[in-house]
């Protein structure tokens, strides 16, 4: 059928989320919506925390596109199936969740877009509209009967200069004069100047999502984008995984930003190596960059090695001191629960955040649901050590694996205690006494937000205590042999809530992130049709 009207939807996770509570559009879906609009389609984008999708618009649509994160997967599946049953239009799902778990998605949609969708989405929609053969569209997955098929891979575009049109986002507010006068809180704008990463940390999804490698965007395009975003607010975050990896390009971009006299307060992601170049740091400050987000990941040297992070503890400390000397606020993240981590590691992480006066920090339990290495993904936690109560629990707050050095319930309790310590009244008052007023305000807001997150975590601790029983020795170390025995009896055991059934949890077996050996058919113009194990 002819396709004209397209609705793009991104749903929030099921539970309160401490890390992504800011009213911001993730970069990907507005970009995809803009690309489709520029291709001539009538497009509207819904980001749930900005404005929920409207059924009147959905009913008018010829096609619906979803972008799915893990924490919102179940909600996405439910809405996709409801749209399919009531309206019957084609459903496409893309995003990080779809790229890692296409089979799970295909139980609820017609097509999955893998990785970067800039080129894939236009080609796929045009093919569907014209009644063409989707096997010729690279970078997608779909079902043919019970068989899952995957077309030839697509590495992503060399150029990505499209300026996302935020006016396509339903309900996204423009900056008004009164907002400026009253200094009202505004949404956090997203910007991109590069894609991919030159590094290959074992816990990270970046190289899976951006297989085309590290690429920079044309500077003129970035400047046009920033001019456009000035109508929406002043707070901006560059979503680049590494903002400053090519200093010559970055300095040229920063000088253009300075010439434009933008009035943004900007956050960028950068590795510790950024501190080696004083000129670069000075330009960043002059261009309006107020905070640098750095992934320190661990205070445990052995864990940094296991993560292939290619940085040492001493480099982290030196980077913090240097960035503070230039007046940057420092945001940071830590990935906890590796096999080299202990209870003491978590406690030392909280102390490190406080002692080094970091503006804010996020402590993520290591992701436990990695697909098999045979799928081309890295595996840092064996699949049989995964814990799966449902996709809603996969939002970066809940333990999703059996740690080697402590039971998962202990791990979860220690994470709660660490956040409580960082956002304690004592630490808020200490920041005020030190004159770090912005930090004190941020800690107070985080303390308030964390309260909503923590309520659900205590119920989850009870669940963890149930499933870990008998699997750890007196010293708190995992009896992996016993876990393997349980899983060998029932490969789905570790993905269930103790003795409760999947049906009682509302989870379809097809949604489970377990590496069941299924035959996948790949369709390639070069190789033809090839069938083999997933």
XYZ file of C-alpha atoms in Angstrom:
534
model
C 0.000 0.000 0.000
C 1.059 3.591 -0.478
C 2.630 5.053 2.655
C 2.291 8.754 3.400
C 1.608 9.344 7.100
C 4.211 7.948 9.538
C 4.133 8.116 13.342
C 7.371 7.618 15.271
C 7.167 6.630 18.949
C 9.657 6.243 21.780
C 8.306 5.029 25.124
C 9.863 5.476 28.554
C 10.953 2.652 30.820
C 8.419 1.108 33.155
C 9.902 2.413 36.419
C 11.193 5.786 37.691
C 14.604 6.359 36.168
C 17.269 8.317 37.997
C 19.750 8.524 35.128
C 17.506 9.790 32.322
C 14.799 11.766 34.089
C 15.728 14.997 32.318
C 13.119 16.126 29.801
C 15.224 15.473 26.729
C 14.663 13.779 23.398
C 17.059 10.950 22.689
C 18.902 11.907 19.539
C 18.028 8.975 17.303
C 14.258 9.100 16.794
C 13.969 12.856 16.011
C 16.779 12.336 13.488
C 14.988 9.382 11.855
C 11.743 11.373 11.801
C 13.503 14.284 10.122
C 15.070 12.033 7.483
C 11.639 10.573 6.680
C 10.063 14.049 6.561
C 12.754 15.250 4.165
C 11.987 12.193 2.006
C 8.449 13.557 1.594
C 6.466 11.734 4.282
C 4.036 13.294 6.778
C 5.815 12.599 10.082
C 5.066 13.178 13.746
C 7.386 12.098 16.570
C 6.275 11.194 20.094
C 8.757 11.012 23.012
C 6.625 9.714 25.873
C 8.065 11.812 28.708
C 7.520 14.922 26.575
C 4.091 13.926 25.279
C 2.552 10.431 25.121
C 1.469 9.101 21.708
C -2.066 10.007 20.658
C -4.428 7.373 19.296
C -6.100 9.806 16.914
C -2.763 10.277 15.144
C -1.915 6.569 15.252
C -5.271 5.659 13.674
C -4.498 7.959 10.725
C -1.044 6.453 10.168
C 0.026 4.248 7.292
C 3.068 3.011 9.238
C 4.366 3.229 12.817
C 8.058 3.279 13.767
C 9.272 2.578 17.304
C 12.684 3.212 18.824
C 13.142 0.843 21.759
C 15.440 0.806 24.760
C 15.586 -2.326 26.896
C 13.681 -0.833 29.828
C 10.772 0.098 27.537
C 10.748 -3.101 25.467
C 7.695 -4.715 27.080
C 5.706 -1.477 26.820
C 6.776 -1.138 23.191
C 5.724 -4.711 22.429
C 2.309 -4.205 24.018
C 1.572 -1.011 22.126
C 2.903 -2.446 18.859
C 0.639 -5.498 19.173
C -2.335 -3.296 20.038
C -1.735 -1.115 16.980
C -1.342 -4.213 14.834
C -4.611 -5.729 16.039
C -6.689 -2.530 15.880
C -5.268 -0.805 12.798
C -3.226 -3.400 10.933
C -0.503 -1.078 9.636
C 3.154 -2.165 9.284
C 5.232 -1.835 12.455
C 8.994 -1.191 12.467
C 11.189 -1.289 15.585
C 14.737 0.064 15.746
C 17.161 1.259 18.414
C 19.565 -0.450 20.775
C 17.112 -3.080 21.996
C 16.075 -4.066 18.481
C 19.682 -4.366 17.315
C 20.597 -6.748 20.128
C 17.317 -8.669 20.306
C 15.631 -8.680 16.871
C 13.938 -12.050 17.428
C 12.252 -10.778 20.560
C 10.987 -7.713 18.675
C 9.704 -9.696 15.704
C 7.097 -11.347 17.909
C 5.411 -7.891 17.961
C 6.437 -6.106 14.764
C 6.969 -6.710 11.053
C 10.521 -5.416 10.572
C 13.548 -4.598 12.705
C 16.091 -1.976 11.670
C 19.572 -2.946 12.870
C 22.184 -0.407 13.968
C 22.198 3.004 12.327
C 18.929 3.561 10.519
C 19.586 6.755 8.531
C 19.692 5.050 5.139
C 17.857 1.838 6.016
C 14.598 3.439 7.115
C 14.023 5.425 3.909
C 14.844 2.448 1.700
C 12.627 0.121 3.732
C 9.621 2.485 3.781
C 9.942 3.178 0.061
C 10.153 -0.560 -0.676
C 7.044 -1.274 1.413
C 5.142 1.614 -0.168
C 5.986 0.435 -3.682
C 5.386 -3.255 -2.970
C 9.032 -4.116 -3.556
C 11.187 -6.961 -2.275
C 12.476 -6.285 1.263
C 15.246 -8.862 0.839
C 17.085 -6.186 -1.144
C 17.030 -3.768 1.809
C 20.285 -4.145 3.762
C 20.319 -3.850 7.535
C 16.951 -5.320 8.510
C 15.497 -8.453 10.087
C 12.036 -9.942 9.534
C 10.101 -13.201 9.724
C 9.112 -15.436 6.836
C 6.649 -17.787 8.499
C 8.475 -19.069 11.587
C 11.840 -18.396 10.049
C 13.834 -15.314 11.066
C 15.655 -13.681 8.199
C 18.381 -11.078 8.293
C 19.462 -9.175 5.175
C 22.984 -8.116 4.280
C 24.601 -5.878 6.928
C 24.788 -2.107 6.555
C 27.657 -0.294 8.241
C 26.080 3.165 8.459
C 26.556 6.387 6.484
C 29.893 8.105 5.983
C 28.119 11.474 6.193
C 25.382 12.282 8.698
C 24.725 15.986 8.317
C 20.945 16.055 8.764
C 19.793 18.662 11.300
C 17.105 16.981 13.468
C 13.886 19.002 13.330
C 12.603 19.200 16.906
C 9.375 20.805 15.692
C 8.365 17.285 14.600
C 8.346 16.242 18.280
C 4.798 16.578 19.537
C 4.654 18.928 22.522
C 8.308 19.959 22.465
C 8.357 23.589 23.691
C 10.183 26.493 22.139
C 11.984 28.997 24.343
C 9.759 31.973 25.198
C 10.700 35.419 26.429
C 9.146 34.885 29.856
C 11.103 31.650 30.287
C 14.333 33.551 29.716
C 13.417 36.342 32.144
C 12.366 33.931 34.874
C 15.244 31.518 34.122
C 12.832 28.605 34.075
C 14.141 25.083 33.741
C 14.254 24.055 30.098
C 14.658 20.694 28.361
C 18.168 19.375 27.814
C 18.959 19.668 24.117
C 20.899 16.946 22.312
C 23.625 17.529 19.723
C 25.996 15.266 17.795
C 29.341 15.959 16.123
C 30.642 12.390 15.775
C 29.586 8.755 15.775
C 31.245 5.619 16.999
C 34.280 5.122 19.183
C 37.907 4.219 18.558
C 38.020 2.121 21.705
C 36.540 -1.303 22.368
C 35.531 -1.586 26.041
C 34.047 -4.993 26.770
C 30.889 -3.714 28.512
C 29.947 -1.120 25.885
C 27.374 -1.283 23.061
C 28.798 1.548 20.935
C 30.693 -0.521 18.387
C 27.650 -2.738 17.891
C 25.357 0.238 17.311
C 27.863 2.127 15.129
C 29.681 -0.531 13.090
C 30.892 2.095 10.624
C 33.603 3.117 13.080
C 34.492 6.584 14.340
C 33.318 9.387 12.025
C 33.076 13.170 12.376
C 30.198 15.313 11.196
C 30.702 18.330 8.928
C 31.301 21.382 11.117
C 28.929 23.594 9.102
C 26.175 21.068 9.811
C 26.901 21.128 13.558
C 26.758 24.935 13.589
C 23.458 24.975 11.681
C 22.091 22.480 14.176
C 23.173 24.608 17.146
C 21.607 27.714 15.629
C 18.345 25.827 15.212
C 18.416 24.505 18.784
C 18.875 27.989 20.271
C 15.119 28.477 19.886
C 14.450 25.662 22.369
C 16.762 26.335 25.314
C 20.284 26.839 26.658
C 21.211 23.493 28.241
C 22.839 21.192 25.697
C 24.517 17.801 25.731
C 26.698 16.464 22.922
C 25.815 12.779 22.662
C 29.143 11.899 21.014
C 30.713 8.921 22.725
C 34.026 10.781 22.502
C 33.897 14.494 21.748
C 37.609 15.314 21.505
C 39.355 12.284 20.046
C 40.580 14.254 16.976
C 41.925 17.514 18.479
C 42.394 19.329 15.144
C 38.729 18.880 14.230
C 37.511 19.620 17.749
C 39.487 22.864 18.004
C 38.149 24.016 14.656
C 34.599 23.278 15.799
C 35.141 25.055 19.116
C 36.478 28.172 17.398
C 33.390 28.276 15.196
C 31.205 27.945 18.291
C 33.057 30.849 19.908
C 32.632 32.998 16.797
C 28.896 32.324 16.807
C 28.678 33.559 20.427
C 26.256 30.826 21.388
C 24.715 31.135 24.832
C 24.621 27.431 25.655
C 25.705 25.600 28.779
C 27.170 22.429 27.303
C 28.035 18.931 28.523
C 30.341 16.702 26.463
C 31.673 13.159 26.851
C 35.462 12.856 26.781
C 38.046 10.333 27.932
C 40.804 11.144 30.409
C 43.257 11.801 27.555
C 41.546 15.154 26.918
C 43.543 16.714 29.764
C 46.815 16.389 27.818
C 45.971 19.445 25.677
C 45.661 22.741 27.595
C 44.714 24.693 24.477
C 41.845 22.304 23.854
C 40.584 22.658 27.430
C 40.752 26.461 27.224
C 38.783 26.498 23.973
C 36.189 24.169 25.462
C 35.626 26.522 28.385
C 35.433 29.564 26.091
C 32.935 27.782 23.820
C 30.493 27.269 26.688
C 31.340 23.744 27.821
C 30.688 23.745 31.567
C 30.726 20.018 32.360
C 32.656 17.030 31.087
C 31.215 13.548 31.465
C 33.908 10.886 31.859
C 33.458 7.136 32.059
C 35.853 6.149 34.839
C 34.038 2.795 35.146
C 36.030 1.498 38.110
C 38.387 2.369 40.955
C 39.580 -1.252 40.846
C 42.690 -1.633 38.637
C 41.889 -5.275 37.839
C 38.403 -4.313 36.684
C 39.756 -1.622 34.363
C 41.935 -4.290 32.746
C 38.979 -6.689 32.438
C 36.939 -3.937 30.768
C 39.784 -3.187 28.306
C 39.291 0.433 29.323
C 42.909 1.370 28.486
C 43.203 3.794 31.369
C 44.711 3.519 34.841
C 43.486 4.682 38.236
C 46.303 7.245 38.406
C 45.187 8.739 35.072
C 41.656 9.120 36.406
C 42.851 11.018 39.488
C 45.130 13.272 37.409
C 42.323 14.010 34.940
C 39.956 15.061 37.727
C 42.528 17.434 39.213
C 43.293 18.984 35.823
C 39.647 19.454 34.835
C 38.847 21.049 38.188
C 41.755 23.459 37.701
C 40.116 24.627 34.449
C 36.769 25.111 36.195
C 34.890 22.166 34.683
C 32.192 20.341 36.586
C 32.734 16.609 36.295
C 30.007 14.044 35.671
C 31.090 10.434 35.775
C 29.926 6.853 35.472
C 31.050 3.586 37.011
C 30.153 0.070 35.822
C 30.058 -2.209 38.852
C 29.673 -5.921 39.451
C 32.517 -7.344 37.378
C 34.076 -10.613 38.521
C 36.966 -8.641 40.029
C 34.609 -6.419 42.090
C 33.811 -6.968 45.745
C 31.593 -5.251 48.313
C 34.581 -3.105 49.193
C 34.878 -1.992 45.547
C 31.397 -0.464 45.677
C 32.083 1.283 48.965
C 35.379 2.674 47.719
C 33.599 3.950 44.600
C 31.158 6.006 46.703
C 34.041 7.364 48.805
C 35.981 8.227 45.643
C 33.046 10.210 44.222
C 32.753 12.203 47.453
C 36.468 12.738 48.079
C 37.165 13.826 44.496
C 34.229 16.267 44.594
C 32.581 15.018 41.420
C 29.512 17.054 40.471
C 27.504 13.882 39.899
C 28.056 10.201 39.284
C 26.097 7.214 38.037
C 26.788 3.661 39.195
C 25.518 1.106 36.705
C 25.293 -2.618 37.455
C 27.101 -4.371 34.642
C 24.682 -5.490 31.932
C 23.898 -9.187 32.368
C 22.004 -10.028 29.171
C 24.711 -10.133 26.520
C 23.912 -12.312 23.503
C 26.282 -15.077 22.497
C 29.670 -14.385 20.968
C 28.517 -16.316 17.905
C 26.276 -13.340 17.148
C 29.360 -11.137 16.868
C 28.867 -9.465 20.252
C 31.302 -9.444 23.143
C 30.324 -11.460 26.193
C 31.689 -10.368 29.566
C 29.082 -12.204 31.689
C 28.175 -15.796 30.655
C 24.530 -15.977 29.633
C 23.654 -18.572 32.265
C 24.529 -16.021 34.991
C 21.827 -13.621 33.796
C 18.858 -12.678 35.975
C 15.721 -11.658 34.108
C 12.523 -10.607 35.822
C 11.309 -8.592 32.848
C 12.550 -5.914 30.463
C 11.334 -3.134 32.753
C 14.114 -4.042 35.187
C 16.806 -3.412 32.568
C 17.186 0.337 33.082
C 20.612 0.594 34.718
C 19.453 0.376 38.339
C 18.735 -3.331 38.826
C 21.246 -6.158 39.172
C 20.786 -8.401 36.138
C 23.416 -11.074 36.800
C 24.916 -13.280 39.503
C 28.166 -11.543 40.567
C 31.163 -13.744 41.286
C 32.205 -12.119 44.584
C 28.856 -11.371 46.276
C 25.211 -12.453 46.063
C 23.083 -10.223 43.801
C 20.929 -9.083 46.735
C 24.054 -7.879 48.539
C 25.218 -6.165 45.361
C 21.867 -4.392 45.036
C 21.869 -3.319 48.704
C 25.376 -1.904 48.383
C 24.395 0.134 45.339
C 21.454 1.583 47.256
C 23.728 2.431 50.187
C 26.265 4.068 47.875
C 23.668 6.368 46.308
C 22.284 7.219 49.741
C 25.750 8.219 50.916
C 26.501 10.386 47.872
C 23.158 12.210 48.090
C 22.995 12.392 51.874
C 22.034 15.582 53.673
C 25.567 15.667 55.050
C 27.105 15.785 51.579
C 24.639 18.429 50.402
C 25.562 20.628 53.389
C 29.273 19.999 52.801
C 28.939 21.231 49.211
C 27.185 24.374 50.482
C 29.921 25.053 53.037
C 32.557 24.613 50.306
C 30.741 27.148 48.124
C 29.814 24.542 45.510
C 26.253 25.787 45.263
C 25.438 24.235 41.877
C 26.667 20.851 43.154
C 24.565 21.194 46.307
C 21.490 21.995 44.212
C 22.177 19.043 41.914
C 22.656 16.684 44.853
C 19.401 17.858 46.416
C 17.499 17.222 43.165
C 19.171 13.833 42.795
C 18.278 12.928 46.389
C 14.643 13.664 45.607
C 14.700 11.672 42.344
C 16.525 8.744 43.927
C 13.748 8.356 46.473
C 11.331 7.292 43.728
C 13.809 4.827 42.236
C 14.709 3.229 45.551
C 11.117 2.209 46.379
C 11.077 -0.365 43.585
C 14.595 -1.579 44.337
C 13.699 -2.938 47.782
C 11.026 -5.189 46.308
C 13.626 -6.373 43.805
C 16.066 -7.193 46.635
C 13.495 -9.642 47.982
C 13.252 -11.255 44.541
C 17.054 -11.563 44.362
C 17.201 -13.205 47.799
C 14.755 -15.814 46.568
C 16.637 -16.858 43.441
C 20.162 -16.721 44.911
C 19.411 -19.109 47.764
C 21.942 -21.948 47.907
C 24.157 -20.550 45.138
C 26.786 -18.770 47.284
C 29.255 -20.119 49.837
C 29.848 -18.787 53.345
C 32.266 -16.148 52.010
C 29.709 -14.844 49.512
C 31.349 -16.329 46.413
C 29.286 -17.778 43.585
C 29.035 -21.585 43.366
C 29.028 -21.547 39.590
C 28.843 -25.328 39.400
C 25.489 -25.310 41.224
C 24.167 -22.526 39.012
C 25.171 -24.456 35.884
C 23.402 -27.555 37.190
C 20.192 -25.612 37.677
C 20.384 -24.027 34.251
C 21.177 -27.355 32.573
C 17.939 -28.745 34.003
C 15.978 -25.754 32.676
C 17.747 -23.125 30.527
C 15.002 -20.653 31.399
C 15.294 -21.062 35.169
C 17.552 -18.084 35.671
C 15.118 -15.877 33.737
C 12.169 -16.633 35.995
C 11.104 -15.138 39.304
C 12.051 -18.106 41.442
C 9.194 -20.599 41.366
C 6.838 -18.315 39.450
C 6.059 -19.004 35.805
C 6.789 -16.781 32.831
C 3.076 -16.577 32.144
C 2.469 -15.189 35.645
C 5.050 -12.506 34.931
C 3.448 -11.646 31.609
C 6.618 -12.564 29.686
C 6.462 -14.375 26.367
C 9.168 -17.058 25.946
C 10.102 -15.323 22.699
C 10.996 -12.210 24.695
C 13.659 -13.957 26.771
C 17.256 -12.903 26.061
C 18.493 -16.513 26.180
C 20.789 -17.915 23.498
C 18.544 -20.703 22.238
C 20.063 -22.154 19.082
C 17.657 -21.252 16.305
C 18.285 -21.247 12.598
C 18.631 -17.760 11.156
C 18.410 -17.205 7.425
C 20.606 -14.419 6.059
C 19.789 -12.991 2.650
C 22.742 -11.421 0.850
C 23.054 -10.234 -2.771
C 26.607 -11.554 -2.762
C 26.151 -14.898 -0.985
C 22.509 -15.603 -1.731
C 20.408 -17.206 1.000
C 22.394 -18.850 3.812
C 20.811 -20.670 6.776
C 22.694 -21.499 9.963
C 22.600 -21.336 13.756
C 21.946 -17.985 15.420
